[in-house]
Coordinates of C-alpha atoms in Angstrom, one line a residue:
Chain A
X403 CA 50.2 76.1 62.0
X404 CA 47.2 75.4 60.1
X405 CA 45.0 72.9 59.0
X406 CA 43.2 72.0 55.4
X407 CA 41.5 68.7 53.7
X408 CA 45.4 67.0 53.4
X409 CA 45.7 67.6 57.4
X410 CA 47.0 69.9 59.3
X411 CA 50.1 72.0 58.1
X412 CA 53.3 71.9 60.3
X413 CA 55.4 75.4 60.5
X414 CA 58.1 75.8 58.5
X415 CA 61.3 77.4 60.1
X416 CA 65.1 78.1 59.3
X417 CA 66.5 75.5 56.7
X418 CA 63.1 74.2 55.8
X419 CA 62.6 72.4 59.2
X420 CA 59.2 71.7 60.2
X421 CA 58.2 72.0 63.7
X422 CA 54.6 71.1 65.2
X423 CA 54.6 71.7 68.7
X424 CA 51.0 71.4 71.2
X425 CA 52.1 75.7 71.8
X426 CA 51.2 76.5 68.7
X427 CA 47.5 75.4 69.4
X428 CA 46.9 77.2 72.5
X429 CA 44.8 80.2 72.6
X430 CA 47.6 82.5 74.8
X431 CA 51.0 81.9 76.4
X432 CA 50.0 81.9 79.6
X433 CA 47.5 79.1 78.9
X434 CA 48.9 75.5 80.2
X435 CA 48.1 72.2 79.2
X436 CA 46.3 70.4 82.3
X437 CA 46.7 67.0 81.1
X438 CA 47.0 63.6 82.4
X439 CA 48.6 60.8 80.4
X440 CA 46.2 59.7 78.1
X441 CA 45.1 62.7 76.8
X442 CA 48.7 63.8 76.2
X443 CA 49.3 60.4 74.1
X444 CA 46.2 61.1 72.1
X445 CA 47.8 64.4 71.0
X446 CA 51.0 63.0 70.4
X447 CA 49.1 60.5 68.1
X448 CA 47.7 63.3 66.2
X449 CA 50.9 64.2 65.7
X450 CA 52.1 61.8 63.8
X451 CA 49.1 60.3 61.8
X452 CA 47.2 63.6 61.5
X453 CA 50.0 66.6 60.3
X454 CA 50.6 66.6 56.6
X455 CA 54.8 66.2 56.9
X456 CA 55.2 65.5 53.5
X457 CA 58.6 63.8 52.6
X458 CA 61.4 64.0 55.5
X459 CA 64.0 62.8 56.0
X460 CA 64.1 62.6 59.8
X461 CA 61.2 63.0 61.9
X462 CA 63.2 64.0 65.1
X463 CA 60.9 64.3 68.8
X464 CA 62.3 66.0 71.5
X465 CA 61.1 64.2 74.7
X466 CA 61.3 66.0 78.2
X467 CA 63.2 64.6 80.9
X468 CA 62.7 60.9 82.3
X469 CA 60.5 57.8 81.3
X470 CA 57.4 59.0 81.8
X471 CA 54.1 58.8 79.5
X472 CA 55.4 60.9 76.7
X473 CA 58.6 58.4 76.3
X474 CA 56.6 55.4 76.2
X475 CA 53.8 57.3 74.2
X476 CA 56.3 57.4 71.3
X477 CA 57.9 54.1 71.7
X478 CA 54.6 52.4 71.6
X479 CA 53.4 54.6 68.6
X480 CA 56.4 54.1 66.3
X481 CA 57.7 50.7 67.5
X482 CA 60.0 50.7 64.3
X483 CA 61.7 54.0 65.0
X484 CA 65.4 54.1 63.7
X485 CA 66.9 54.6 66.9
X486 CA 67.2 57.3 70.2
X487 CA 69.7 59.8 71.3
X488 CA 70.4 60.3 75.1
X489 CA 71.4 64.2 76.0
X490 CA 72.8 64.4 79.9
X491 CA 74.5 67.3 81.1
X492 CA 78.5 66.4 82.2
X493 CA 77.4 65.9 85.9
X494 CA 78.0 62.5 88.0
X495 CA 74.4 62.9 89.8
X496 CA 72.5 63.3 86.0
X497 CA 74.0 60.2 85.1
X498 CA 71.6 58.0 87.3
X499 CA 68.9 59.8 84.8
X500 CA 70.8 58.8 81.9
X501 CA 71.1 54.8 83.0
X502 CA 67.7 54.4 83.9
X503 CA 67.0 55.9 79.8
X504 CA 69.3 53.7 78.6
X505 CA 67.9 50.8 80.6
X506 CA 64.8 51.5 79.5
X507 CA 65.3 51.9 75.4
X508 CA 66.9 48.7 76.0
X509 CA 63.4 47.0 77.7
X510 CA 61.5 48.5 74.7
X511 CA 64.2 47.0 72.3
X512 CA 65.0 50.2 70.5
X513 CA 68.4 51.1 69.5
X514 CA 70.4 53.8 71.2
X515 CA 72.1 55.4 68.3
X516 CA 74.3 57.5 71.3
X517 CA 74.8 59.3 74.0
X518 CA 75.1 63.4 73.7
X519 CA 76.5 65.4 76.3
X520 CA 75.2 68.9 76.4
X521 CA 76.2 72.0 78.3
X522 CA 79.8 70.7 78.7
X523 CA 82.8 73.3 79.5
X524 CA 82.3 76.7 78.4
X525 CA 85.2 79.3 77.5
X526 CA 84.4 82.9 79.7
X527 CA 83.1 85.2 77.2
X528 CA 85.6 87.8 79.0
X529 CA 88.8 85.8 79.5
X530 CA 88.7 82.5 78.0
X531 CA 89.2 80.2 80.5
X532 CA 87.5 77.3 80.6
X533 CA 84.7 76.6 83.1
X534 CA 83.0 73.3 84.3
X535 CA 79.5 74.6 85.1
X536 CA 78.0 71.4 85.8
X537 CA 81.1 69.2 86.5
X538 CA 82.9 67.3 83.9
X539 CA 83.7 63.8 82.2
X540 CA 79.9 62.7 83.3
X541 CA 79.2 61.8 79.3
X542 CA 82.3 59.7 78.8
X543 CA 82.1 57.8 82.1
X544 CA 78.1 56.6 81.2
X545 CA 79.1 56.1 78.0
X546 CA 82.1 53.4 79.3
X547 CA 80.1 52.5 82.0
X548 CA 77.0 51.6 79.7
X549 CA 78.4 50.8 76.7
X550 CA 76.8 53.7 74.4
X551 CA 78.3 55.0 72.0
X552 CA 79.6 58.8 73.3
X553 CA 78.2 61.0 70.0
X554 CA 80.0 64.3 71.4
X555 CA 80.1 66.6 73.9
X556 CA 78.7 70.5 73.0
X557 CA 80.3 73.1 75.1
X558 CA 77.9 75.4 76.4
X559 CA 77.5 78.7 75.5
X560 CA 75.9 81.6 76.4
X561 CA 74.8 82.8 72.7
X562 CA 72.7 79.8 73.1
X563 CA 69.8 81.1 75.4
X564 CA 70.6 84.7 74.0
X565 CA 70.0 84.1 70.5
X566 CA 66.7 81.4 71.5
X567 CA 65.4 84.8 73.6
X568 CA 65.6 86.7 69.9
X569 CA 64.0 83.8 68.3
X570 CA 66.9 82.9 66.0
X571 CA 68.7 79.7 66.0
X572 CA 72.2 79.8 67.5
X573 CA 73.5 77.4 64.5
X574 CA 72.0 79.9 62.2
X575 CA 73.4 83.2 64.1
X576 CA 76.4 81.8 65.6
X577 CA 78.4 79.1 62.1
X578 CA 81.5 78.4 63.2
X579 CA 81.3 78.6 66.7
X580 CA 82.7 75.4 68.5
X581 CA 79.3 74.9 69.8
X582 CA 78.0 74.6 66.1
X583 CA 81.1 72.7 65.1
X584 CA 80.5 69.9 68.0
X585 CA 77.0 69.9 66.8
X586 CA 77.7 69.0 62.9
X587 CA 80.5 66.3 64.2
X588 CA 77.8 64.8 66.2
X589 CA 75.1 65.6 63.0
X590 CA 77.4 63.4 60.9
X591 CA 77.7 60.8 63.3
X592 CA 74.1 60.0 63.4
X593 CA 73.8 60.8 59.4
X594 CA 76.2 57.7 59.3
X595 CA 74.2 55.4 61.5
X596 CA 70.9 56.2 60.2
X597 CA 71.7 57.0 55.9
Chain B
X1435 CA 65.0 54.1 104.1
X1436 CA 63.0 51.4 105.4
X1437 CA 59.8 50.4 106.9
X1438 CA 58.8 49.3 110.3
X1439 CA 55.2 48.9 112.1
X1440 CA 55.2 52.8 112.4
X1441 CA 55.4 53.6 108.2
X1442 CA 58.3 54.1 106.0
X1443 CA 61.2 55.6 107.4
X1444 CA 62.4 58.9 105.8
X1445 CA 66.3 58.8 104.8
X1446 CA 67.7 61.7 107.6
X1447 CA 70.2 64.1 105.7
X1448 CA 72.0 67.2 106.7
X1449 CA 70.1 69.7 109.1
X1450 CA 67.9 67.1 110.0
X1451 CA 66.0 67.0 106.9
X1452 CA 63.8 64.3 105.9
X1453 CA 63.9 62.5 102.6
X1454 CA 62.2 60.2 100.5
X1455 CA 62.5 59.4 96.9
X1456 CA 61.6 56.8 94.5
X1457 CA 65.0 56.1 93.6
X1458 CA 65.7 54.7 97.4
X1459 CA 63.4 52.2 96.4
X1460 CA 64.6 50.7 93.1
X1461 CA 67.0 47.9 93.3
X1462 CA 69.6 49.7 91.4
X1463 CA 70.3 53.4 89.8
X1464 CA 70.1 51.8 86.0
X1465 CA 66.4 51.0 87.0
X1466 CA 63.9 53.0 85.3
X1467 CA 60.8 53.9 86.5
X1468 CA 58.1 53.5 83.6
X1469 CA 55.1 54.1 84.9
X1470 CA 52.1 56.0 83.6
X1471 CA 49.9 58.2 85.3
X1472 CA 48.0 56.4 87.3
X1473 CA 51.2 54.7 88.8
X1474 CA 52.9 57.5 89.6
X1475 CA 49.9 59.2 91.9
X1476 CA 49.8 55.9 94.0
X1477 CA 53.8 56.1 94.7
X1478 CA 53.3 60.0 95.5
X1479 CA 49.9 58.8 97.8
X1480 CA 52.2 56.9 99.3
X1481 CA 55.0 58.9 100.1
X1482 CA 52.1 61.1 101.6
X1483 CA 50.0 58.9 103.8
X1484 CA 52.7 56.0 104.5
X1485 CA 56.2 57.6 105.1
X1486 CA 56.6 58.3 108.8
X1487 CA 57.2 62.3 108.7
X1488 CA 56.6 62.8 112.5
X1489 CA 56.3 66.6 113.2
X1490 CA 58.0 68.5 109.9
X1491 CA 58.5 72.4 109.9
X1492 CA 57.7 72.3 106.4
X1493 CA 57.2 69.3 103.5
X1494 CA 58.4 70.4 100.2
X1495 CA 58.0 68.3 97.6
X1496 CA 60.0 68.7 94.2
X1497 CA 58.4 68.4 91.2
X1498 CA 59.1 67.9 87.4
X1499 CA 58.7 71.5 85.2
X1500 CA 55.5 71.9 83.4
X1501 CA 51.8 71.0 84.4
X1502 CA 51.4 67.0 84.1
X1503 CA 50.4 64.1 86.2
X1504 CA 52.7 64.7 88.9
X1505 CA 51.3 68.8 89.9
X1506 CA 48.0 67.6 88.9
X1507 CA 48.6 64.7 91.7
X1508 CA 50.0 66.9 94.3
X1509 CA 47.2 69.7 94.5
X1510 CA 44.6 67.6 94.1
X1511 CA 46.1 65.4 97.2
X1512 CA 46.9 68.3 99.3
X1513 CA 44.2 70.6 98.1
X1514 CA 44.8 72.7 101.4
X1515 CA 49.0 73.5 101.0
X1516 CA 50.5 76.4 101.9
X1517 CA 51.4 77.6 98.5
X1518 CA 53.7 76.7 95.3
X1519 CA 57.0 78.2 95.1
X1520 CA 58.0 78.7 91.0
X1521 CA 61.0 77.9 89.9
X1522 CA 62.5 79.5 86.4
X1523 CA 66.0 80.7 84.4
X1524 CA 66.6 84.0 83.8
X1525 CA 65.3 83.4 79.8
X1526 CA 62.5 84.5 78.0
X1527 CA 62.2 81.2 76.6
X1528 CA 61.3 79.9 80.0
X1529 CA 59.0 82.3 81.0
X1530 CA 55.9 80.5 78.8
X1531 CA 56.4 77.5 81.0
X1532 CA 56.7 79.9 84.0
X1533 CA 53.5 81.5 83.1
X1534 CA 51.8 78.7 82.1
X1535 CA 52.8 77.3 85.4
X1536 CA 51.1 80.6 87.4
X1537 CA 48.0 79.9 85.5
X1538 CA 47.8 76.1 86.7
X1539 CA 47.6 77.2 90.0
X1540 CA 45.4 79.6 89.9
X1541 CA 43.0 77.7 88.2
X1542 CA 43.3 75.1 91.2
X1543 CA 42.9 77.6 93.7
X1544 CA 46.2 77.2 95.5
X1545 CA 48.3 80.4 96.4
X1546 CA 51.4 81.5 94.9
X1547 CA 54.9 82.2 97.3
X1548 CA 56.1 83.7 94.4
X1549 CA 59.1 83.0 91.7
X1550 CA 62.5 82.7 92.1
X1551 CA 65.2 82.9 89.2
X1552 CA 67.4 80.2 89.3
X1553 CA 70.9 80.4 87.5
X1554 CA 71.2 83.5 87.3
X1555 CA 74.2 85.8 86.0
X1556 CA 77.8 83.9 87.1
X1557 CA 81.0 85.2 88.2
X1558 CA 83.9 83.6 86.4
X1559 CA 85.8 81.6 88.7
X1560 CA 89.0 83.3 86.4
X1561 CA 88.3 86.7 86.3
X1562 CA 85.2 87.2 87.9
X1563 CA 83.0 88.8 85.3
X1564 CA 79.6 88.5 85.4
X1565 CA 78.4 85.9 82.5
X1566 CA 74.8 85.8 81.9
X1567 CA 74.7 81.8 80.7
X1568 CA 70.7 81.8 80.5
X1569 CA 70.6 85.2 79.3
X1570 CA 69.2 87.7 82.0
X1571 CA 65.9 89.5 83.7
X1572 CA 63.2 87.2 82.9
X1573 CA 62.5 86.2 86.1
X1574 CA 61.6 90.1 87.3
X1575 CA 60.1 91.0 83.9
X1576 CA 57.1 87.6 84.2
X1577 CA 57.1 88.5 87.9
X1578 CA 55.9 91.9 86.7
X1579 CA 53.4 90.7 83.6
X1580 CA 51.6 87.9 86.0
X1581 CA 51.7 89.9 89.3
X1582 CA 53.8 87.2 91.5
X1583 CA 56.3 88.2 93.9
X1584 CA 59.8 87.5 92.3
X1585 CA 61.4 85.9 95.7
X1586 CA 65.0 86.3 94.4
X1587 CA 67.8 85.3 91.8
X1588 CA 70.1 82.7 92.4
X1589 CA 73.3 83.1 90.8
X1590 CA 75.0 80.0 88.9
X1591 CA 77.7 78.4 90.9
X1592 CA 79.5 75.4 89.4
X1593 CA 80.2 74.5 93.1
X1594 CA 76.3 73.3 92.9
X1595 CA 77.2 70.9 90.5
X1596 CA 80.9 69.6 91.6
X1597 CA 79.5 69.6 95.3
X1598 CA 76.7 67.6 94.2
X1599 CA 78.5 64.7 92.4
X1600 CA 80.4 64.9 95.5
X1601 CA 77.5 64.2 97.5
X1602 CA 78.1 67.2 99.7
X1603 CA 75.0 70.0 99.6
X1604 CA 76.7 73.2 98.3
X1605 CA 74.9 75.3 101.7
X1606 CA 76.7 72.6 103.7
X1607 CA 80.0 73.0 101.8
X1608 CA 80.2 76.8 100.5
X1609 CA 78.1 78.8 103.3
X1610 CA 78.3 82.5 102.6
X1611 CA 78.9 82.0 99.0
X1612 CA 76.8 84.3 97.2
X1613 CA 74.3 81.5 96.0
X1614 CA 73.9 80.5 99.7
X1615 CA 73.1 84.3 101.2
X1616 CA 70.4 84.4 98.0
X1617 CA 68.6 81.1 98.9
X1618 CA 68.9 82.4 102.9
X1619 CA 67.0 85.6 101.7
X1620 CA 64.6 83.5 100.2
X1621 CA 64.2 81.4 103.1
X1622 CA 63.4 84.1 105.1
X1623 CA 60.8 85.4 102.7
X1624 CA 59.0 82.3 102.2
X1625 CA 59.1 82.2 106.4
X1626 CA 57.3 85.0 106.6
X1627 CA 54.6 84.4 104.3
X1628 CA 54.4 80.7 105.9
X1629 CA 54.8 81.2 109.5

């Protein structure tokens, strides 16, 4: 990352993604970022006025956990945003996590393009059975219970953390894995709602 | 919970522990929390100075990963704890947070128990092969580059997960399980260093 008289200069990564990320402007790894809530909505600003993104055609930001600062940061900032995606993990007790996000795009009066369920049933490497390592059936039952949409649900797999650790994407290392395939199914779905 | 002339009442769960959260206090589980900053560090004053604790062996409060308002809030309430216990996956990935997190607390002056690696490697429930879902050794190989005691590796159990949506701790429900003899050694670790 970079910066010049047009603004600063996002990185460019696999498939011409660009990615700006507040770890890319710290001094060391080891070095955190001690900041209350303001501050962290004043770089989040930056973000999005001050980085030169050029022409995209989705501007995607991956929010931590919750409906905290950073959540409402973004919602304030880009009141017209198309829409947001809810990821849960298959599990009854992440679903009260899931509701209260739902609830809450719903207060702000953004659209809830879905609801993705991540790190569902994953086939043993060794024998191929199938195992439920954080329960089952959570993303369908929010989904009924709420009335989202259910986008998908993206069985997890080991590769995943493997190939992050070597810093290559898993949908760039791993095409054709079911993981990747539940991915583009849910890819198209979103495509659909937001052309 | 509830509140009399002597504080709030802590909910009392297995083993006699003591519990308070915010989600006892919302009306229902679809109700989001959206508070900023500032918000947040009264509830957590609160749960501090106004919940009834009586005498407590220990008070361990769980916080949300990285270094925002809620850590901020805790050590600069209890400036004089006994320590912070770190809590990471076995992934490289993870070990920036992890050391970003060691670096937080050494800048506010409050001592380390050391790291423990949660999710570890995972028996198939099939065939019992080890799988290594979060990819393996980071928690011993930050231990090593930041100097912190690495307490001990949990492995991944999807008994955690099913027990939970039960509403059944897994120590309560699977004692000596592998998982549950880690987290004792742990225990016993932390006992020592926080007599």
């Amino acid at each position: 990352m970079g910066s010049g008289p047009d603004g600063i200069r996002p990185i460019i990564g696999p498939e011409y993604i660009k990615v700006v990320s507040m770890a890319f402007l710290l001094p060391n790894d080891d070095a955190p970022v001690i900041w209350r809530g303001p501050l962290k909505m004043g770089a989040i600003r930056q973000f999005l006025e001050e980085v030169n993104w050029g022409d995209l055609d989705y501007l995607l930001v991956d929010l931590p956990p919750g409906t905290g600062d950073e959540s409402l940061s973004i919602l304030q900032l880009l009141p017209e945003m198309d829409g947001v995606i809810i990821v849960t993990i298959p599990s009854e007790v992440s679903q009260a996590v899931v509701k209260k996000a739902v609830t809450f795009a719903r207060k702000m009066n953004v659209p809830i393009l879905g609801i993705v369920e991540n790190m569902s049933g994953m086939p043993c490497p060794h024998c191929g059975e199938i195992i439920e390592v954080f329960s089952k059936g959570g993303g369908a039952k929010v989904s009924d219970e709420m009335d989202v949409e259910l986008l998908g649900s993206i069985p997890l797999d080991p590769q995943v953390a493997a190939d992050s650790d070597e810093g290559v994407p898993f949908i760039v290392k791993h095409p054709g894995s079911p993981a990747v395939e539940a991915f583009i199914q849910i890819i198209k779905k979103i495509e659909k709602k937001v052309p």
